Amino acid sequence: MFKSRIIQIFVATFIVLSFVACSKNTPEAAAEQFLTGLYHMEYDKARAVSTDDTKGLIDLVEQFSVSTADSARKEAKNIKIEITEVKVDGDNAVVKYKMSSEPGEQKLDMVKQNGKWLASFSKQDNIPEMEADEDVMEDEPEEASESAE
């Protein structure tokens, strides 16, 4: 009787743990872990759900963040992430989200590799403002040389 009760408890625990483990393998859960890890400067959490290319970018971000002031690190921990939409298309997904620190909605590409959802973040994902600035910088020398003539 005692043995069968232990076996029942073991089986029930195994089923519950299996369910919990499987329920975390969604694009939404992986995106939330990635974004929270990235913006809270907990880079190991972000790396755990990242493609290999994305891990390289996280390494770069982490190197730059070494000189971040403690007050900024503390403030980063207060950033809230809200997943607003998830669109899955086979082994790819797009997760839209909002951050408490910035207006508007942003997107994160996700890819399923070996049965696990991973963030696929590239330099181009957040570069539009930089490209516009580069265009302005490229135009400035021409304007300066024209006014010198």
mmCIF file of N, CA and C in Angstrom:
data_model
loop_
_atom_site.group_PDB
_atom_site.id
_atom_site.type_symbol
_atom_site.label_atom_id
_atom_site.label_comp_id
_atom_site.label_asym_id
_atom_site.label_seq_id
_atom_site.Cartn_x
_atom_site.Cartn_y
_atom_site.Cartn_z
ATOM 1 N N MET A 1 0.831 -1.192 0.000
ATOM 2 C CA MET A 1 0.000 0.000 0.000
ATOM 3 C C MET A 1 0.874 1.253 0.000
ATOM 4 N N PHE A 2 1.871 1.277 0.882
ATOM 5 C CA PHE A 2 2.759 2.422 0.990
ATOM 6 C C PHE A 2 3.545 2.621 -0.309
ATOM 7 N N LYS A 3 4.027 1.508 -0.900
ATOM 8 C CA LYS A 3 4.783 1.570 -2.149
ATOM 9 C C LYS A 3 3.935 2.118 -3.291
ATOM 10 N N SER A 4 2.708 1.670 -3.394
ATOM 11 C CA SER A 4 1.845 2.142 -4.480
ATOM 12 C C SER A 4 1.528 3.633 -4.314
ATOM 13 N N ARG A 5 1.429 4.101 -3.097
ATOM 14 C CA ARG A 5 1.170 5.530 -2.832
ATOM 15 C C ARG A 5 2.369 6.376 -3.273
ATOM 16 N N ILE A 6 3.565 5.904 -2.990
ATOM 17 C CA ILE A 6 4.778 6.615 -3.404
ATOM 18 C C ILE A 6 4.869 6.648 -4.926
ATOM 19 N N ILE A 7 4.549 5.543 -5.559
ATOM 20 C CA ILE A 7 4.573 5.492 -7.023
ATOM 21 C C ILE A 7 3.552 6.467 -7.600
ATOM 22 N N GLN A 8 2.364 6.538 -7.029
ATOM 23 C CA GLN A 8 1.342 7.481 -7.491
ATOM 24 C C GLN A 8 1.831 8.923 -7.352
ATOM 25 N N ILE A 9 2.436 9.234 -6.234
ATOM 26 C CA ILE A 9 2.956 10.591 -6.022
ATOM 27 C C ILE A 9 4.059 10.892 -7.029
ATOM 28 N N PHE A 10 4.946 9.933 -7.253
ATOM 29 C CA PHE A 10 6.031 10.114 -8.212
ATOM 30 C C PHE A 10 5.484 10.367 -9.617
ATOM 31 N N VAL A 11 4.525 9.571 -10.047
ATOM 32 C CA VAL A 11 3.928 9.722 -11.377
ATOM 33 C C VAL A 11 3.226 11.072 -11.495
ATOM 34 N N ALA A 12 2.466 11.454 -10.486
ATOM 35 C CA ALA A 12 1.764 12.737 -10.506
ATOM 36 C C ALA A 12 2.757 13.898 -10.583
ATOM 37 N N THR A 13 3.824 13.821 -9.816
ATOM 38 C CA THR A 13 4.859 14.859 -9.841
ATOM 39 C C THR A 13 5.507 14.933 -11.215
ATOM 40 N N PHE A 14 5.810 13.790 -11.798
ATOM 41 C CA PHE A 14 6.424 13.742 -13.121
ATOM 42 C C PHE A 14 5.512 14.387 -14.168
ATOM 43 N N ILE A 15 4.234 14.087 -14.114
ATOM 44 C CA ILE A 15 3.270 14.653 -15.068
ATOM 45 C C ILE A 15 3.203 16.164 -14.919
ATOM 46 N N VAL A 16 3.114 16.643 -13.699
ATOM 47 C CA VAL A 16 3.046 18.088 -13.456
ATOM 48 C C VAL A 16 4.318 18.776 -13.941
ATOM 49 N N LEU A 17 5.478 18.217 -13.613
ATOM 50 C CA LEU A 17 6.739 18.816 -14.050
ATOM 51 C C LEU A 17 6.873 18.796 -15.568
ATOM 52 N N SER A 18 6.427 17.738 -16.202
ATOM 53 C CA SER A 18 6.461 17.665 -17.665
ATOM 54 C C SER A 18 5.580 18.736 -18.277
ATOM 55 N N PHE A 19 4.412 18.921 -17.704
ATOM 56 C CA PHE A 19 3.491 19.935 -18.205
ATOM 57 C C PHE A 19 4.086 21.327 -18.056
ATOM 58 N N VAL A 20 4.673 21.617 -16.911
ATOM 59 C CA VAL A 20 5.276 22.927 -16.666
ATOM 60 C C VAL A 20 6.446 23.153 -17.608
ATOM 61 N N ALA A 21 7.279 22.168 -17.794
ATOM 62 C CA ALA A 21 8.436 22.306 -18.676
ATOM 63 C C ALA A 21 8.004 22.554 -20.111
ATOM 64 N N CYS A 22 6.988 21.855 -20.575
ATOM 65 C CA CYS A 22 6.513 22.027 -21.949
ATOM 66 C C CYS A 22 5.821 23.368 -22.137
ATOM 67 N N SER A 23 5.119 23.831 -21.141
ATOM 68 C CA SER A 23 4.377 25.080 -21.285
ATOM 69 C C SER A 23 5.306 26.281 -21.384
ATOM 70 N N LYS A 24 6.550 26.153 -20.934
ATOM 71 C CA LYS A 24 7.512 27.257 -21.007
ATOM 72 C C LYS A 24 8.157 27.354 -22.385
ATOM 73 N N ASN A 25 8.031 26.340 -23.216
ATOM 74 C CA ASN A 25 8.656 26.334 -24.528
ATOM 75 C C ASN A 25 7.715 26.940 -25.564
ATOM 76 N N THR A 26 7.442 28.225 -25.399
ATOM 77 C CA THR A 26 6.607 28.961 -26.341
ATOM 78 C C THR A 26 7.389 30.179 -26.811
ATOM 79 N N PRO A 27 7.040 30.736 -27.971
ATOM 80 C CA PRO A 27 7.727 31.950 -28.415
ATOM 81 C C PRO A 27 7.555 33.087 -27.403
ATOM 82 N N GLU A 28 6.365 33.175 -26.813
ATOM 83 C CA GLU A 28 6.102 34.246 -25.847
ATOM 84 C C GLU A 28 6.996 34.118 -24.612
ATOM 85 N N ALA A 29 7.093 32.913 -24.051
ATOM 86 C CA ALA A 29 7.915 32.710 -22.849
ATOM 87 C C ALA A 29 9.393 32.962 -23.146
ATOM 88 N N ALA A 30 9.872 32.465 -24.285
ATOM 89 C CA ALA A 30 11.278 32.666 -24.648
ATOM 90 C C ALA A 30 11.562 34.141 -24.912
ATOM 91 N N ALA A 31 10.636 34.828 -25.591
ATOM 92 C CA ALA A 31 10.810 36.258 -25.864
ATOM 93 C C ALA A 31 10.837 37.056 -24.568
ATOM 94 N N GLU A 32 9.943 36.725 -23.656
ATOM 95 C CA GLU A 32 9.917 37.438 -22.379
ATOM 96 C C GLU A 32 11.225 37.232 -21.614
ATOM 97 N N GLN A 33 11.739 36.014 -21.606
ATOM 98 C CA GLN A 33 13.013 35.746 -20.930
ATOM 99 C C GLN A 33 14.147 36.516 -21.601
ATOM 100 N N PHE A 34 14.172 36.504 -22.941
ATOM 101 C CA PHE A 34 15.224 37.200 -23.678
ATOM 102 C C PHE A 34 15.179 38.700 -23.409
ATOM 103 N N LEU A 35 14.001 39.290 -23.583
ATOM 104 C CA LEU A 35 13.870 40.738 -23.434
ATOM 105 C C LEU A 35 14.143 41.193 -22.010
ATOM 106 N N THR A 36 13.616 40.465 -21.052
ATOM 107 C CA THR A 36 13.860 40.815 -19.651
ATOM 108 C C THR A 36 15.350 40.705 -19.339
ATOM 109 N N GLY A 37 15.976 39.626 -19.779
ATOM 110 C CA GLY A 37 17.410 39.465 -19.555
ATOM 111 C C GLY A 37 18.221 40.567 -20.211
ATOM 112 N N LEU A 38 17.871 40.908 -21.445
ATOM 113 C CA LEU A 38 18.605 41.932 -22.179
ATOM 114 C C LEU A 38 18.463 43.298 -21.525
ATOM 115 N N TYR A 39 17.236 43.720 -21.274
ATOM 116 C CA TYR A 39 17.004 45.066 -20.756
ATOM 117 C C TYR A 39 17.317 45.202 -19.273
ATOM 118 N N HIS A 40 17.294 44.112 -18.521
ATOM 119 C CA HIS A 40 17.649 44.169 -17.098
ATOM 120 C C HIS A 40 19.140 43.900 -16.879
ATOM 121 N N MET A 41 19.877 43.757 -17.979
ATOM 122 C CA MET A 41 21.317 43.507 -17.942
ATOM 123 C C MET A 41 21.646 42.189 -17.244
ATOM 124 N N GLU A 42 20.785 41.209 -17.430
ATOM 125 C CA GLU A 42 21.009 39.845 -16.943
ATOM 126 C C GLU A 42 21.268 38.989 -18.183
ATOM 127 N N TYR A 43 22.445 39.175 -18.749
ATOM 128 C CA TYR A 43 22.744 38.672 -20.081
ATOM 129 C C TYR A 43 22.741 37.150 -20.191
ATOM 130 N N ASP A 44 23.055 36.444 -19.127
ATOM 131 C CA ASP A 44 23.020 34.975 -19.183
ATOM 132 C C ASP A 44 21.603 34.468 -19.437
ATOM 133 N N LYS A 45 20.611 35.147 -18.867
ATOM 134 C CA LYS A 45 19.212 34.764 -19.102
ATOM 135 C C LYS A 45 18.848 34.957 -20.569
ATOM 136 N N ALA A 46 19.306 36.052 -21.154
ATOM 137 C CA ALA A 46 19.025 36.320 -22.562
ATOM 138 C C ALA A 46 19.751 35.322 -23.463
ATOM 139 N N ARG A 47 21.002 35.034 -23.141
ATOM 140 C CA ARG A 47 21.781 34.078 -23.942
ATOM 141 C C ARG A 47 21.146 32.695 -23.967
ATOM 142 N N ALA A 48 20.520 32.300 -22.869
ATOM 143 C CA ALA A 48 19.941 30.954 -22.755
ATOM 144 C C ALA A 48 18.845 30.702 -23.780
ATOM 145 N N VAL A 49 18.240 31.763 -24.308
ATOM 146 C CA VAL A 49 17.163 31.613 -25.300
ATOM 147 C C VAL A 49 17.496 32.410 -26.563
ATOM 148 N N SER A 50 18.756 32.334 -26.993
ATOM 149 C CA SER A 50 19.226 33.084 -28.157
ATOM 150 C C SER A 50 19.873 32.168 -29.183
ATOM 151 N N THR A 51 19.770 32.566 -30.448
ATOM 152 C CA THR A 51 20.512 31.876 -31.499
ATOM 153 C C THR A 51 21.998 32.186 -31.311
ATOM 154 N N ASP A 52 22.857 31.452 -31.988
ATOM 155 C CA ASP A 52 24.296 31.682 -31.863
ATOM 156 C C ASP A 52 24.679 33.098 -32.294
ATOM 157 N N ASP A 53 24.105 33.590 -33.399
ATOM 158 C CA ASP A 53 24.397 34.953 -33.851
ATOM 159 C C ASP A 53 23.965 35.980 -32.812
ATOM 160 N N THR A 54 22.811 35.756 -32.216
ATOM 161 C CA THR A 54 22.295 36.674 -31.210
ATOM 162 C C THR A 54 23.186 36.670 -29.971
ATOM 163 N N LYS A 55 23.711 35.517 -29.614
ATOM 164 C CA LYS A 55 24.625 35.437 -28.464
ATOM 165 C C LYS A 55 25.837 36.337 -28.682
ATOM 166 N N GLY A 56 26.327 36.403 -29.919
ATOM 167 C CA GLY A 56 27.459 37.279 -30.231
ATOM 168 C C GLY A 56 27.119 38.741 -29.999
ATOM 169 N N LEU A 57 25.912 39.141 -30.370
ATOM 170 C CA LEU A 57 25.486 40.519 -30.140
ATOM 171 C C LEU A 57 25.324 40.807 -28.649
ATOM 172 N N ILE A 58 24.819 39.833 -27.912
ATOM 173 C CA ILE A 58 24.673 40.015 -26.463
ATOM 174 C C ILE A 58 26.049 40.188 -25.826
ATOM 175 N N ASP A 59 27.031 39.428 -26.289
ATOM 176 C CA ASP A 59 28.396 39.584 -25.771
ATOM 177 C C ASP A 59 28.883 41.016 -25.987
ATOM 178 N N LEU A 60 28.602 41.563 -27.153
ATOM 179 C CA LEU A 60 29.000 42.931 -27.475
ATOM 180 C C LEU A 60 28.303 43.938 -26.564
ATOM 181 N N VAL A 61 26.995 43.771 -26.397
ATOM 182 C CA VAL A 61 26.226 44.654 -25.515
ATOM 183 C C VAL A 61 26.766 44.574 -24.093
ATOM 184 N N GLU A 62 27.073 43.369 -23.650
ATOM 185 C CA GLU A 62 27.584 43.190 -22.287
ATOM 186 C C GLU A 62 28.923 43.898 -22.108
ATOM 187 N N GLN A 63 29.781 43.844 -23.111
ATOM 188 C CA GLN A 63 31.072 44.531 -23.025
ATOM 189 C C GLN A 63 30.882 46.037 -22.881
ATOM 190 N N PHE A 64 29.934 46.599 -23.632
ATOM 191 C CA PHE A 64 29.672 48.032 -23.542
ATOM 192 C C PHE A 64 29.029 48.410 -22.211
ATOM 193 N N SER A 65 28.271 47.488 -21.623
ATOM 194 C CA SER A 65 27.545 47.809 -20.392
ATOM 195 C C SER A 65 28.426 47.763 -19.147
ATOM 196 N N VAL A 66 29.658 47.290 -19.283
ATOM 197 C CA VAL A 66 30.557 47.197 -18.130
ATOM 198 C C VAL A 66 30.741 48.564 -17.476
ATOM 199 N N SER A 67 30.770 49.607 -18.284
ATOM 200 C CA SER A 67 30.989 50.951 -17.746
ATOM 201 C C SER A 67 29.693 51.650 -17.331
ATOM 202 N N THR A 68 28.578 50.938 -17.364
ATOM 203 C CA THR A 68 27.296 51.526 -16.981
ATOM 204 C C THR A 68 27.265 51.789 -15.478
ATOM 205 N N ALA A 69 26.812 52.974 -15.116
ATOM 206 C CA ALA A 69 26.738 53.365 -13.705
ATOM 207 C C ALA A 69 25.752 52.480 -12.948
ATOM 208 N N ASP A 70 26.000 52.307 -11.659
ATOM 209 C CA ASP A 70 25.120 51.488 -10.819
ATOM 210 C C ASP A 70 23.691 52.017 -10.826
ATOM 211 N N SER A 71 23.529 53.342 -10.860
ATOM 212 C CA SER A 71 22.178 53.919 -10.864
ATOM 213 C C SER A 71 21.428 53.529 -12.135
ATOM 214 N N ALA A 72 22.132 53.490 -13.260
ATOM 215 C CA ALA A 72 21.501 53.087 -14.522
ATOM 216 C C ALA A 72 21.154 51.600 -14.495
ATOM 217 N N ARG A 73 22.005 50.795 -13.891
ATOM 218 C CA ARG A 73 21.720 49.358 -13.767
ATOM 219 C C ARG A 73 20.477 49.136 -12.914
ATOM 220 N N LYS A 74 20.376 49.902 -11.838
ATOM 221 C CA LYS A 74 19.222 49.784 -10.946
ATOM 222 C C LYS A 74 17.948 50.219 -11.681
ATOM 223 N N GLU A 75 18.054 51.291 -12.459
ATOM 224 C CA GLU A 75 16.911 51.780 -13.227
ATOM 225 C C GLU A 75 16.493 50.766 -14.293
ATOM 226 N N ALA A 76 17.458 50.096 -14.894
ATOM 227 C CA ALA A 76 17.164 49.097 -15.931
ATOM 228 C C ALA A 76 16.313 47.962 -15.378
ATOM 229 N N LYS A 77 16.515 47.625 -14.118
ATOM 230 C CA LYS A 77 15.738 46.541 -13.487
ATOM 231 C C LYS A 77 14.255 46.887 -13.395
ATOM 232 N N ASN A 78 13.920 48.180 -13.492
ATOM 233 C CA ASN A 78 12.524 48.613 -13.387
ATOM 234 C C ASN A 78 11.779 48.586 -14.719
ATOM 235 N N ILE A 79 12.485 48.322 -15.808
ATOM 236 C CA ILE A 79 11.836 48.278 -17.119
ATOM 237 C C ILE A 79 10.888 47.085 -17.165
ATOM 238 N N LYS A 80 9.666 47.353 -17.565
ATOM 239 C CA LYS A 80 8.650 46.302 -17.689
ATOM 240 C C LYS A 80 8.457 45.990 -19.168
ATOM 241 N N ILE A 81 8.324 44.711 -19.461
ATOM 242 C CA ILE A 81 8.089 44.238 -20.826
ATOM 243 C C ILE A 81 6.670 43.688 -20.894
ATOM 244 N N GLU A 82 5.927 44.113 -21.918
ATOM 245 C CA GLU A 82 4.574 43.588 -22.129
ATOM 246 C C GLU A 82 4.498 43.002 -23.535
ATOM 247 N N ILE A 83 4.267 41.716 -23.624
ATOM 248 C CA ILE A 83 4.081 41.058 -24.916
ATOM 249 C C ILE A 83 2.670 41.390 -25.383
ATOM 250 N N THR A 84 2.553 41.980 -26.570
ATOM 251 C CA THR A 84 1.241 42.405 -27.059
ATOM 252 C C THR A 84 0.674 41.492 -28.135
ATOM 253 N N GLU A 85 1.555 40.789 -28.854
ATOM 254 C CA GLU A 85 1.066 39.930 -29.938
ATOM 255 C C GLU A 85 2.130 38.898 -30.298
ATOM 256 N N VAL A 86 1.687 37.707 -30.628
ATOM 257 C CA VAL A 86 2.590 36.642 -31.077
ATOM 258 C C VAL A 86 1.995 36.031 -32.337
ATOM 259 N N LYS A 87 2.772 36.041 -33.423
ATOM 260 C CA LYS A 87 2.340 35.404 -34.668
ATOM 261 C C LYS A 87 3.321 34.283 -34.991
ATOM 262 N N VAL A 88 2.806 33.063 -35.021
ATOM 263 C CA VAL A 88 3.638 31.890 -35.293
ATOM 264 C C VAL A 88 3.377 31.421 -36.717
ATOM 265 N N ASP A 89 4.461 31.139 -37.445
ATOM 266 C CA ASP A 89 4.379 30.596 -38.792
ATOM 267 C C ASP A 89 5.395 29.458 -38.880
ATOM 268 N N GLY A 90 4.958 28.263 -38.527
ATOM 269 C CA GLY A 90 5.857 27.106 -38.533
ATOM 270 C C GLY A 90 6.920 27.229 -37.459
ATOM 271 N N ASP A 91 8.185 27.229 -37.893
ATOM 272 C CA ASP A 91 9.302 27.343 -36.953
ATOM 273 C C ASP A 91 9.771 28.782 -36.772
ATOM 274 N N ASN A 92 8.979 29.738 -37.223
ATOM 275 C CA ASN A 92 9.295 31.156 -37.052
ATOM 276 C C ASN A 92 8.141 31.846 -36.346
ATOM 277 N N ALA A 93 8.468 32.887 -35.621
ATOM 278 C CA ALA A 93 7.433 33.668 -34.946
ATOM 279 C C ALA A 93 7.900 35.113 -34.853
ATOM 280 N N VAL A 94 6.932 36.009 -34.789
ATOM 281 C CA VAL A 94 7.206 37.418 -34.540
ATOM 282 C C VAL A 94 6.465 37.785 -33.266
ATOM 283 N N VAL A 95 7.209 38.326 -32.316
ATOM 284 C CA VAL A 95 6.634 38.734 -31.043
ATOM 285 C C VAL A 95 6.678 40.251 -30.988
ATOM 286 N N LYS A 96 5.518 40.863 -30.810
ATOM 287 C CA LYS A 96 5.455 42.313 -30.648
ATOM 288 C C LYS A 96 5.361 42.607 -29.159
ATOM 289 N N TYR A 97 6.045 43.682 -28.755
ATOM 290 C CA TYR A 97 6.088 44.003 -27.332
ATOM 291 C C TYR A 97 6.208 45.505 -27.111
ATOM 292 N N LYS A 98 5.875 45.908 -25.899
ATOM 293 C CA LYS A 98 6.039 47.295 -25.463
ATOM 294 C C LYS A 98 6.936 47.290 -24.238
ATOM 295 N N MET A 99 7.702 48.363 -24.106
ATOM 296 C CA MET A 99 8.545 48.536 -22.926
ATOM 297 C C MET A 99 8.059 49.757 -22.158
ATOM 298 N N SER A 100 8.110 49.678 -20.842
ATOM 299 C CA SER A 100 7.656 50.791 -20.017
ATOM 300 C C SER A 100 8.540 52.020 -20.190
ATOM 301 N N SER A 101 9.760 51.840 -20.660
ATOM 302 C CA SER A 101 10.703 52.949 -20.785
ATOM 303 C C SER A 101 10.645 53.660 -22.136
ATOM 304 N N GLU A 102 9.907 53.115 -23.095
ATOM 305 C CA GLU A 102 9.861 53.700 -24.434
ATOM 306 C C GLU A 102 8.448 53.644 -24.997
ATOM 307 N N PRO A 103 8.067 54.671 -25.760
ATOM 308 C CA PRO A 103 6.740 54.627 -26.386
ATOM 309 C C PRO A 103 6.750 53.693 -27.595
ATOM 310 N N GLY A 104 5.588 53.275 -27.997
ATOM 311 C CA GLY A 104 5.470 52.470 -29.202
ATOM 312 C C GLY A 104 5.694 50.990 -28.976
ATOM 313 N N GLU A 105 5.516 50.276 -30.071
ATOM 314 C CA GLU A 105 5.622 48.824 -30.061
ATOM 315 C C GLU A 105 6.852 48.414 -30.862
ATOM 316 N N GLN A 106 7.510 47.366 -30.426
ATOM 317 C CA GLN A 106 8.676 46.850 -31.125
ATOM 318 C C GLN A 106 8.452 45.377 -31.428
ATOM 319 N N LYS A 107 9.318 44.814 -32.281
ATOM 320 C CA LYS A 107 9.145 43.401 -32.623
ATOM 321 C C LYS A 107 10.444 42.643 -32.415
ATOM 322 N N LEU A 108 10.273 41.369 -32.159
ATOM 323 C CA LEU A 108 11.402 40.463 -31.973
ATOM 324 C C LEU A 108 11.119 39.204 -32.775
ATOM 325 N N ASP A 109 12.063 38.820 -33.622
ATOM 326 C CA ASP A 109 11.925 37.583 -34.389
ATOM 327 C C ASP A 109 12.362 36.406 -33.528
ATOM 328 N N MET A 110 11.617 35.327 -33.632
ATOM 329 C CA MET A 110 11.913 34.097 -32.903
ATOM 330 C C MET A 110 12.027 32.967 -33.921
ATOM 331 N N VAL A 111 12.857 31.992 -33.606
ATOM 332 C CA VAL A 111 13.020 30.835 -34.479
ATOM 333 C C VAL A 111 13.088 29.587 -33.601
ATOM 334 N N LYS A 112 12.482 28.515 -34.086
ATOM 335 C CA LYS A 112 12.504 27.263 -33.336
ATOM 336 C C LYS A 112 13.645 26.407 -33.871
ATOM 337 N N GLN A 113 14.619 26.112 -33.000
ATOM 338 C CA GLN A 113 15.768 25.288 -33.369
ATOM 339 C C GLN A 113 15.847 24.108 -32.408
ATOM 340 N N ASN A 114 15.901 22.922 -32.971
ATOM 341 C CA ASN A 114 15.964 21.695 -32.158
ATOM 342 C C ASN A 114 14.856 21.652 -31.108
ATOM 343 N N GLY A 115 13.667 22.099 -31.506
ATOM 344 C CA GLY A 115 12.510 22.043 -30.622
ATOM 345 C C GLY A 115 12.433 23.143 -29.582
ATOM 346 N N LYS A 116 13.357 24.108 -29.622
ATOM 347 C CA LYS A 116 13.389 25.171 -28.614
ATOM 348 C C LYS A 116 13.258 26.536 -29.289
ATOM 349 N N TRP A 117 12.390 27.390 -28.750
ATOM 350 C CA TRP A 117 12.215 28.734 -29.289
ATOM 351 C C TRP A 117 13.361 29.630 -28.833
ATOM 352 N N LEU A 118 13.978 30.335 -29.807
ATOM 353 C CA LEU A 118 15.122 31.199 -29.537
ATOM 354 C C LEU A 118 14.922 32.568 -30.167
ATOM 355 N N ALA A 119 15.440 33.585 -29.513
ATOM 356 C CA ALA A 119 15.402 34.941 -30.057
ATOM 357 C C ALA A 119 16.428 35.046 -31.175
ATOM 358 N N SER A 120 16.009 35.655 -32.268
ATOM 359 C CA SER A 120 16.894 35.879 -33.405
ATOM 360 C C SER A 120 16.965 37.387 -33.616
ATOM 361 N N PHE A 121 17.908 38.000 -32.947
ATOM 362 C CA PHE A 121 18.037 39.454 -32.896
ATOM 363 C C PHE A 121 19.259 39.845 -33.702
ATOM 364 N N SER A 122 19.110 40.804 -34.614
ATOM 365 C CA SER A 122 20.256 41.221 -35.417
ATOM 366 C C SER A 122 20.495 42.715 -35.251
ATOM 367 N N LYS A 123 21.649 43.169 -35.720
ATOM 368 C CA LYS A 123 21.985 44.593 -35.623
ATOM 369 C C LYS A 123 20.947 45.441 -36.350
ATOM 370 N N GLN A 124 20.387 44.928 -37.414
ATOM 371 C CA GLN A 124 19.434 45.688 -38.203
ATOM 372 C C GLN A 124 18.092 45.878 -37.500
ATOM 373 N N ASP A 125 17.806 45.078 -36.487
ATOM 374 C CA ASP A 125 16.506 45.158 -35.832
ATOM 375 C C ASP A 125 16.252 46.496 -35.159
ATOM 376 N N ASN A 126 17.274 47.166 -34.671
ATOM 377 C CA ASN A 126 17.083 48.443 -33.995
ATOM 378 C C ASN A 126 17.976 49.532 -34.564
ATOM 379 N N ILE A 127 18.285 49.481 -35.847
ATOM 380 C CA ILE A 127 19.201 50.430 -36.456
ATOM 381 C C ILE A 127 18.514 51.556 -37.233
ATOM 382 N N PRO A 128 17.216 51.573 -37.494
ATOM 383 C CA PRO A 128 16.665 52.601 -38.365
ATOM 384 C C PRO A 128 17.074 54.019 -38.006
ATOM 385 N N GLU A 129 17.086 54.386 -36.715
ATOM 386 C CA GLU A 129 17.464 55.736 -36.329
ATOM 387 C C GLU A 129 18.926 56.000 -36.680
ATOM 388 N N MET A 130 19.777 54.989 -36.509
ATOM 389 C CA MET A 130 21.195 55.153 -36.796
ATOM 390 C C MET A 130 21.415 55.356 -38.288
ATOM 391 N N GLU A 131 20.672 54.640 -39.115
ATOM 392 C CA GLU A 131 20.822 54.797 -40.557
ATOM 393 C C GLU A 131 20.452 56.208 -40.964
ATOM 394 N N ALA A 132 19.395 56.755 -40.370
ATOM 395 C CA ALA A 132 18.991 58.121 -40.677
ATOM 396 C C ALA A 132 20.092 59.085 -40.258
ATOM 397 N N ASP A 133 20.704 58.873 -39.098
ATOM 398 C CA ASP A 133 21.779 59.732 -38.624
ATOM 399 C C ASP A 133 22.988 59.637 -39.542
ATOM 400 N N GLU A 134 23.290 58.428 -40.038
ATOM 401 C CA GLU A 134 24.422 58.256 -40.935
ATOM 402 C C GLU A 134 24.196 59.023 -42.229
ATOM 403 N N ASP A 135 22.953 59.042 -42.738
ATOM 404 C CA ASP A 135 22.648 59.797 -43.946
ATOM 405 C C ASP A 135 22.905 61.275 -43.722
ATOM 406 N N VAL A 136 22.504 61.780 -42.575
ATOM 407 C CA VAL A 136 22.721 63.187 -42.249
ATOM 408 C C VAL A 136 24.211 63.465 -42.172
ATOM 409 N N MET A 137 24.957 62.568 -41.539
ATOM 410 C CA MET A 137 26.397 62.762 -41.404
ATOM 411 C C MET A 137 27.077 62.736 -42.765
ATOM 412 N N GLU A 138 26.600 61.889 -43.668
ATOM 413 C CA GLU A 138 27.192 61.820 -44.998
ATOM 414 C C GLU A 138 26.900 63.087 -45.785
ATOM 415 N N ASP A 139 25.720 63.699 -45.571
ATOM 416 C CA ASP A 139 25.350 64.909 -46.288
ATOM 417 C C ASP A 139 26.112 66.125 -45.781
ATOM 418 N N GLU A 140 26.461 66.158 -44.511
ATOM 419 C CA GLU A 140 27.090 67.332 -43.920
ATOM 420 C C GLU A 140 28.400 67.709 -44.596
ATOM 421 N N PRO A 141 29.329 66.792 -44.850
ATOM 422 C CA PRO A 141 30.585 67.194 -45.485
ATOM 423 C C PRO A 141 30.366 67.797 -46.868
ATOM 424 N N GLU A 142 29.397 67.273 -47.625
ATOM 425 C CA GLU A 142 29.118 67.820 -48.943
ATOM 426 C C GLU A 142 28.627 69.246 -48.827
ATOM 427 N N GLU A 143 27.720 69.493 -47.857
ATOM 428 C CA GLU A 143 27.198 70.838 -47.658
ATOM 429 C C GLU A 143 28.322 71.773 -47.255
ATOM 430 N N ALA A 144 29.220 71.297 -46.405
ATOM 431 C CA ALA A 144 30.329 72.121 -45.944
ATOM 432 C C ALA A 144 31.251 72.458 -47.106
ATOM 433 N N SER A 145 31.502 71.493 -47.995
ATOM 434 C CA SER A 145 32.391 71.759 -49.121
ATOM 435 C C SER A 145 31.721 72.673 -50.138
ATOM 436 N N GLU A 146 30.384 72.591 -50.276
ATOM 437 C CA GLU A 146 29.669 73.478 -51.184
ATOM 438 C C GLU A 146 29.714 74.909 -50.680
ATOM 439 N N SER A 147 29.558 75.110 -49.363
ATOM 440 C CA SER A 147 29.556 76.463 -48.816
ATOM 441 C C SER A 147 30.957 77.059 -48.840
ATOM 442 N N ALA A 148 31.991 76.217 -48.885
ATOM 443 C CA ALA A 148 33.366 76.707 -48.936
ATOM 444 C C ALA A 148 33.700 77.223 -50.322
ATOM 445 N N GLU A 149 32.957 76.770 -51.353
ATOM 446 C CA GLU A 149 33.247 77.176 -52.738
ATOM 447 C C GLU A 149 32.740 78.507 -53.029
#
